[in-house]
Tab-separated table of C-alpha atoms in Angstrom:
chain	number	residue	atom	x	y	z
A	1	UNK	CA	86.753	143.573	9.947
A	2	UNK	CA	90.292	142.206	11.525
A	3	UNK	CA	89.590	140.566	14.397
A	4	UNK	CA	91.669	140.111	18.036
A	5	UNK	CA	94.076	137.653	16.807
A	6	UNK	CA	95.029	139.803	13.523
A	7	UNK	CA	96.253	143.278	14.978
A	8	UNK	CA	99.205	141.775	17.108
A	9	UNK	CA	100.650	140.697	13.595
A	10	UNK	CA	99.827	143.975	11.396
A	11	UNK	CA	101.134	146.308	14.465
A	12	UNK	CA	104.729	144.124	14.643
A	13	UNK	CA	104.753	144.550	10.497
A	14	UNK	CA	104.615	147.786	10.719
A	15	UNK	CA	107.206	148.373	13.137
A	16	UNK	CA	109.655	146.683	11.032
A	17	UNK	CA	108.562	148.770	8.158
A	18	UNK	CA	108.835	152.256	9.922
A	19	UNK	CA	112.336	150.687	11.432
A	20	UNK	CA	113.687	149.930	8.234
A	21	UNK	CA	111.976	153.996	6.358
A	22	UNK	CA	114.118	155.834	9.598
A	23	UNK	CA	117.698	154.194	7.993
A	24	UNK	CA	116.678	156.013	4.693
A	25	UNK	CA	115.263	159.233	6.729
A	26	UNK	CA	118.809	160.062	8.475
A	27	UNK	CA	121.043	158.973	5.466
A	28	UNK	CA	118.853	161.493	3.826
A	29	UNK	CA	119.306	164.334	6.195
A	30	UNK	CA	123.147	162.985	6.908
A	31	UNK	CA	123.926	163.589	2.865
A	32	UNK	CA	121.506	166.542	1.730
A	33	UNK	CA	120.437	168.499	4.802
A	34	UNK	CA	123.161	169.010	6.498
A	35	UNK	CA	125.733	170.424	4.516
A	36	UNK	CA	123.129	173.332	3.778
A	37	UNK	CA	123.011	174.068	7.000
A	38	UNK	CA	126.776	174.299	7.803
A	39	UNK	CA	126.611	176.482	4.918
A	40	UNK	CA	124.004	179.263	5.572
A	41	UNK	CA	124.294	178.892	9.704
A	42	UNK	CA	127.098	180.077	11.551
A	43	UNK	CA	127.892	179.277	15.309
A	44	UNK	CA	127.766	182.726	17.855
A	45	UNK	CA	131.907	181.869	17.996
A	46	UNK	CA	132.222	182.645	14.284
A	47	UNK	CA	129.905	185.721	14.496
A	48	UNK	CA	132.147	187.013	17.600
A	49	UNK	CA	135.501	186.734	15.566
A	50	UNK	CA	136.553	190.954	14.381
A	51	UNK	CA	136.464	189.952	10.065
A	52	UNK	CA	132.932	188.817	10.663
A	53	UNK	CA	131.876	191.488	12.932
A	54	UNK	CA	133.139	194.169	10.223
A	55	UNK	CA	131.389	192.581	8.195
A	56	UNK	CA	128.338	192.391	9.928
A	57	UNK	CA	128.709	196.312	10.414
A	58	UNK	CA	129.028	196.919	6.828
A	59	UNK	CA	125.835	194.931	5.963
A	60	UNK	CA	123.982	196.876	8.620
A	61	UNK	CA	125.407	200.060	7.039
A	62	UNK	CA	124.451	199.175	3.369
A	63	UNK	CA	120.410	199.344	4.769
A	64	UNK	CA	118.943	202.592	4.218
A	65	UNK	CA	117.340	203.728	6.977
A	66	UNK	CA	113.698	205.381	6.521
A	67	UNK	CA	113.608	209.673	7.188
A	68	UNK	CA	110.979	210.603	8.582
A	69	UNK	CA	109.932	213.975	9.180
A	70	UNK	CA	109.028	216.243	12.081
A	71	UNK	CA	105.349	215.799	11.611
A	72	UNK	CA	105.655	211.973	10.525
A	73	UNK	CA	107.194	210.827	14.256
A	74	UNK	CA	105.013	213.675	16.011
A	75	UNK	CA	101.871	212.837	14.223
A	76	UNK	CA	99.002	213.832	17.233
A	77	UNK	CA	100.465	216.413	17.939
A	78	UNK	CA	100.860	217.901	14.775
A	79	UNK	CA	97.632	217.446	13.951
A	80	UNK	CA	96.548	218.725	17.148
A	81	UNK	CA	98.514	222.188	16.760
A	82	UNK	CA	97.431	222.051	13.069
A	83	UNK	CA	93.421	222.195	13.945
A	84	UNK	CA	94.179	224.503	16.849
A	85	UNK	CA	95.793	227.073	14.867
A	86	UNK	CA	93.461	226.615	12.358
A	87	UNK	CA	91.010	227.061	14.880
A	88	UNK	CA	92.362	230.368	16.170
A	89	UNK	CA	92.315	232.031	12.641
A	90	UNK	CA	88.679	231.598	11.667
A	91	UNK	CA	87.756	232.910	15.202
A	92	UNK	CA	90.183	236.283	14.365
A	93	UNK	CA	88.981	236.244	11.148
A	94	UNK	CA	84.833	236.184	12.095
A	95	UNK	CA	86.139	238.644	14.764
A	96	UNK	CA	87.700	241.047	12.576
A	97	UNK	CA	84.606	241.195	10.428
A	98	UNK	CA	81.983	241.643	12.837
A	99	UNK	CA	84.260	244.743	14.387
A	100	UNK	CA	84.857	246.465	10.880
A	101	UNK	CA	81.641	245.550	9.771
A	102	UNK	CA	82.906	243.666	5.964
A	103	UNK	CA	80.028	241.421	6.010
A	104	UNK	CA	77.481	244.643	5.570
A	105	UNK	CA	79.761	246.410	3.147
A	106	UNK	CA	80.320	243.014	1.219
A	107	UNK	CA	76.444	242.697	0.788
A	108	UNK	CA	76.483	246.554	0.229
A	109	UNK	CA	78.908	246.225	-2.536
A	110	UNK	CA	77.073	242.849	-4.352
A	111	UNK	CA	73.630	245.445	-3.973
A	112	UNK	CA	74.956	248.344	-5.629
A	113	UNK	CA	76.541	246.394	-8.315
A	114	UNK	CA	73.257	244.753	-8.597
A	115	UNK	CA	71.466	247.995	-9.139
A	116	UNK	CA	74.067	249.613	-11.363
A	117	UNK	CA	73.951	246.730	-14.018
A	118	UNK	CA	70.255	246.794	-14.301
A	119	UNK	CA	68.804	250.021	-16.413
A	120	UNK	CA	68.407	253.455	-14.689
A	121	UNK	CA	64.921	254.160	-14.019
A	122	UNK	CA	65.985	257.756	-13.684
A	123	UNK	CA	66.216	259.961	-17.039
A	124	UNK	CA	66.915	263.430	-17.897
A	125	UNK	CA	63.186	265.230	-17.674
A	126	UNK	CA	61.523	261.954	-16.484
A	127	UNK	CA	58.344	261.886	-14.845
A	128	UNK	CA	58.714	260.030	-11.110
A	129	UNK	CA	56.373	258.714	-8.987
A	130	UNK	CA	57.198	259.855	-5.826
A	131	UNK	CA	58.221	263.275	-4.417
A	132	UNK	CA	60.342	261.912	-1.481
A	133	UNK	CA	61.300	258.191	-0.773
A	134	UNK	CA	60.765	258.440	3.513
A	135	UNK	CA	63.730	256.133	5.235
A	136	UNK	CA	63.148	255.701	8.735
A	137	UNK	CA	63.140	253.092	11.774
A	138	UNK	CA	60.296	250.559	12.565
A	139	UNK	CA	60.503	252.242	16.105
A	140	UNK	CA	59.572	256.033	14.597
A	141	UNK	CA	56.397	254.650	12.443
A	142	UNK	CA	54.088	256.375	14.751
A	143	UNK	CA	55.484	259.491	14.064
A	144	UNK	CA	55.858	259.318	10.509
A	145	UNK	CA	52.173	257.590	9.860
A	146	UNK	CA	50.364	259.330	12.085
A	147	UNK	CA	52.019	263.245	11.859
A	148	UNK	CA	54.172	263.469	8.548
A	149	UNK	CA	52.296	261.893	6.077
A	150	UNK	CA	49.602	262.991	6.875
A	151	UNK	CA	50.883	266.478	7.024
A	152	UNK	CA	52.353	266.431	3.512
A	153	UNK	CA	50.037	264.309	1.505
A	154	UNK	CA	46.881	266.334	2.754
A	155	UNK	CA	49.164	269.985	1.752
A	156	UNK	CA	48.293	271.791	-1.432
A	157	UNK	CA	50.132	271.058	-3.389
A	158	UNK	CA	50.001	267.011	-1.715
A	159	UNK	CA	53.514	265.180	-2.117
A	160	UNK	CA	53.357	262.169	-2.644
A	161	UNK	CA	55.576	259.772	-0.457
A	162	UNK	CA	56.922	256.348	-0.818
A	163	UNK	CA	56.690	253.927	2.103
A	164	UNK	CA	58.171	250.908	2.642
A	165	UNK	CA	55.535	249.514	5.045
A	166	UNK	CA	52.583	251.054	2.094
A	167	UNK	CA	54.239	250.921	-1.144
A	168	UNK	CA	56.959	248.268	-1.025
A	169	UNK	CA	56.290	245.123	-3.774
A	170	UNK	CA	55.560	242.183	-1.579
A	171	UNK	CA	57.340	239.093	-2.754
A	172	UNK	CA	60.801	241.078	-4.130
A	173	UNK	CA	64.128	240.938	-2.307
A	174	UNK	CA	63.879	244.123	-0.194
A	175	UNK	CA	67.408	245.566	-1.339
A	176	UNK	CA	65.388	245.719	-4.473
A	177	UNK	CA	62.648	247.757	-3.474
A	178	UNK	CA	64.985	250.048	-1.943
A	179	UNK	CA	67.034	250.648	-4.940
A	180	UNK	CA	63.782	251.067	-7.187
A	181	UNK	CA	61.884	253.365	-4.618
A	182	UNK	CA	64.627	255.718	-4.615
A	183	UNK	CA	65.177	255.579	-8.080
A	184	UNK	CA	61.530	256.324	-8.551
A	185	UNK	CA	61.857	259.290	-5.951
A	186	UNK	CA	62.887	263.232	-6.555
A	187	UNK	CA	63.804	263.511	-2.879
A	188	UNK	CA	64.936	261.198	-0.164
A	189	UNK	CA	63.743	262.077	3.096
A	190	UNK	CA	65.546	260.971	6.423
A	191	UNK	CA	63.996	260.830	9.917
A	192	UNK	CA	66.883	260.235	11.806
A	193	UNK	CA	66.977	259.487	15.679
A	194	UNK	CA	69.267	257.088	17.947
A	195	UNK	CA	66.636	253.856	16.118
A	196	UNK	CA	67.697	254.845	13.028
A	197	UNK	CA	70.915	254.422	13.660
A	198	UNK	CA	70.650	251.075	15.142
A	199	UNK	CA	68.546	249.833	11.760
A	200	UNK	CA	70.393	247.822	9.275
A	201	UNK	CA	67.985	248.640	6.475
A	202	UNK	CA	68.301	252.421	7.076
A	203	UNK	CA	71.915	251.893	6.911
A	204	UNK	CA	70.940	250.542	2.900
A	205	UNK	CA	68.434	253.588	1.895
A	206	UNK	CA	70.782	256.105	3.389
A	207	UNK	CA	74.294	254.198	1.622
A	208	UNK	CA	71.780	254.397	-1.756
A	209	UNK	CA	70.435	257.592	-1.415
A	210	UNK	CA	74.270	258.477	-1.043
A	211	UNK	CA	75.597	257.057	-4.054
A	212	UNK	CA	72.638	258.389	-6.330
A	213	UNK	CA	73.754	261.963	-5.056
A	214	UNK	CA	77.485	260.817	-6.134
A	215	UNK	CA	76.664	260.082	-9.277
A	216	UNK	CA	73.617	262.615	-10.173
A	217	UNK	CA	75.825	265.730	-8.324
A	218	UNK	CA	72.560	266.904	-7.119
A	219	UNK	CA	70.960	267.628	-4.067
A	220	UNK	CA	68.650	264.636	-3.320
A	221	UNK	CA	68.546	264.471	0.187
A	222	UNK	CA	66.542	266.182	3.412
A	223	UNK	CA	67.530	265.075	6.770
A	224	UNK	CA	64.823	265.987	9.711
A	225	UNK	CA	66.500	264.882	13.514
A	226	UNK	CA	63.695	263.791	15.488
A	227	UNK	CA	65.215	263.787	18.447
A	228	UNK	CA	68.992	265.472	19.224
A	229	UNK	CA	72.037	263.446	17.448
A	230	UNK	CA	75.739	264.325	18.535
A	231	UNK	CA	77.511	263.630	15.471
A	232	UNK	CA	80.520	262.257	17.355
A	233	UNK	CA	77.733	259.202	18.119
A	234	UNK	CA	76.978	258.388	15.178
A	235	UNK	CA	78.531	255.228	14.291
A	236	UNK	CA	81.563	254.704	12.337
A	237	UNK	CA	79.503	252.218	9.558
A	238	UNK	CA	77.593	255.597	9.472
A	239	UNK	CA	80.051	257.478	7.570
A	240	UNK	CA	77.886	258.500	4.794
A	241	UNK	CA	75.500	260.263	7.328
A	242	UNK	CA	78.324	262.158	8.991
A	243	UNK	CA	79.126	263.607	4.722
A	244	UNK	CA	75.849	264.600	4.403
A	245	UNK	CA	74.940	266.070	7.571
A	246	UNK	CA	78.242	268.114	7.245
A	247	UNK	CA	77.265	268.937	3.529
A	248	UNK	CA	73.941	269.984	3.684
A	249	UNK	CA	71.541	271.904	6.482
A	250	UNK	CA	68.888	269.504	8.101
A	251	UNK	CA	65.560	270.101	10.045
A	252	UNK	CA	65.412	269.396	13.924
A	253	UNK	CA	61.564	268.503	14.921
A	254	UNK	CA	61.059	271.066	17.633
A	255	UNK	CA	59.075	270.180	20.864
A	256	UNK	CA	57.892	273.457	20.661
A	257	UNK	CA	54.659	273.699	19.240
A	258	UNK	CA	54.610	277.147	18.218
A	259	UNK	CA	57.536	276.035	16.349
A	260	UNK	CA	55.765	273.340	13.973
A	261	UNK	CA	54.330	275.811	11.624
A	262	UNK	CA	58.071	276.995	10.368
A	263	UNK	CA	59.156	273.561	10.385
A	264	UNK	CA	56.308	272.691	8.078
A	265	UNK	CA	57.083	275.471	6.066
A	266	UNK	CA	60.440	274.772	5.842
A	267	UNK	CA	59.943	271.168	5.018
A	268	UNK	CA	57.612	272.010	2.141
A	269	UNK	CA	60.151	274.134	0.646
A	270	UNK	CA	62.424	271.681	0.566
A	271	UNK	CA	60.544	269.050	-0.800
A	272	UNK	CA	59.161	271.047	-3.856
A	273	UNK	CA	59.894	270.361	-7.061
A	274	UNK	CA	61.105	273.117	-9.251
A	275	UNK	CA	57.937	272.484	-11.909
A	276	UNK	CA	55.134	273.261	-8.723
């Protein structure tokens, strides 16, 4: 360890050596330095003089500058008319469907062609198991359970009826059982009133019902009017209803009792099967 009298002589050594390093440090920089900078550094006088300025303006002209587009320098905003239009169209779009109704005729379509590929229950001289296939609204059940089928099934000869609530498959889409109960009927029978035409389901038996008398050509279908129907109310999506009521003769329930007995009558005739 140097002691007190030692550092006054190492400190004036090496001030003569650091003394004697800065000669070599500025004839370095005088001979190897400095002519590199005169060379790439020019004063603000030179840059100021017109050959240098051209040039200058030339070298700034050679750079390519970057094009951007519209949306590139507008980028928010873009993007913010982009997701509002976007926007705007899947609102008219949902719109448009739930006015015209292409969701229902879209699943109406993917049924039928459904049905159609499967294998036709219905043959030439087959034996079915219904008379009449009964389409009607939750809201009429009353009616039709406690005064129609009784009424028919307990006749002589007794039809027998297919009803959803009864005879349906539980467990099996529903479009299904529709499309087999018909098939499986002689007759479809319609108790229309201002419910039924609020039901979507009745919407499917009657479209059904339709298309089997499209493609049978035969005469498949009784319509009984609870209750009074203006045909300029019935609902546009209700266009097959509007064919067959102009088609074909239906019953009208009368609120007559005195009535009933014809309409029975009536009914019964209608329902019966050329081999009773």
């Amino acid at each position: 360890m140097p002691d007190a009298y030692t550092l006054p002589l190492r400190c004036l050594r090496f001030r003569d050596a650091f003394r004697e390093q800065k000669h070599i440090i500025i004839f370095l920089f005088i001979t190897l330095l400095l002519p590199l900078l005169r060379q790439n550094i020019k004063s603000p006088s030179l840059l100021l003089q017109p050959n240098n300025l051209k040039e200058s303006e030339e070298t700034l002209g050679s750079i390519r500058r970057p094009e951007l587009s519209i949306f590139e320098c507008h980028m928010i905003l873009s993007v913010s008319i982009l997701c509002f239009g976007t926007a705007l169209i899947l609102i008219f779009i949902g719109v448009t469907c739930y006015k015209l109704h292409i969701i229902w005729y879209l699943q109406m379509t993917v049924a039928w062609l459904r049905a159609k590929a499967k294998p036709a229950v219905r043959n030439a001289g087959a034996i079915l198991r219904y008379d009449a296939f009964v389409s009607y609204s939750q809201h009429d059940a009353e009616w039709v359970e406690e005064i129609l089928v009784p009424k028919l099934e307990s006749s002589e000869p007794p039809f027998a009826l297919c009803l959803h609530k009864r005879d349906f498959l539980p467990g099996r889409w529903i479009v299904d059982n529709i499309i087999e109960s018909i098939e499986s009927s002689y007759q479809a029978l319609f108790v229309l009133s201002e419910n039924f035409l609020t039901s979507e389901w009745c919407r499917y038996e009657l479209n059904f019902s339709h298309f089997r008398i499209i493609d049978e050509n035969n005469d498949s279908a009784v319509l009984i009017l609870l209750e009074p129907i203006a045909k300029e109310t019935i609902p546009k999506r209700f266009c097959k209803l509007r064919k067959i009521m102009n088609s074909r003769t239906y019953l009208e329930w009368p609120q007559d009792e005195e009535r009933r007995e014809e309409f029975w009558h009536n009914l019964r005739a209608a329902l019966r099967r050329e081999d009773y």
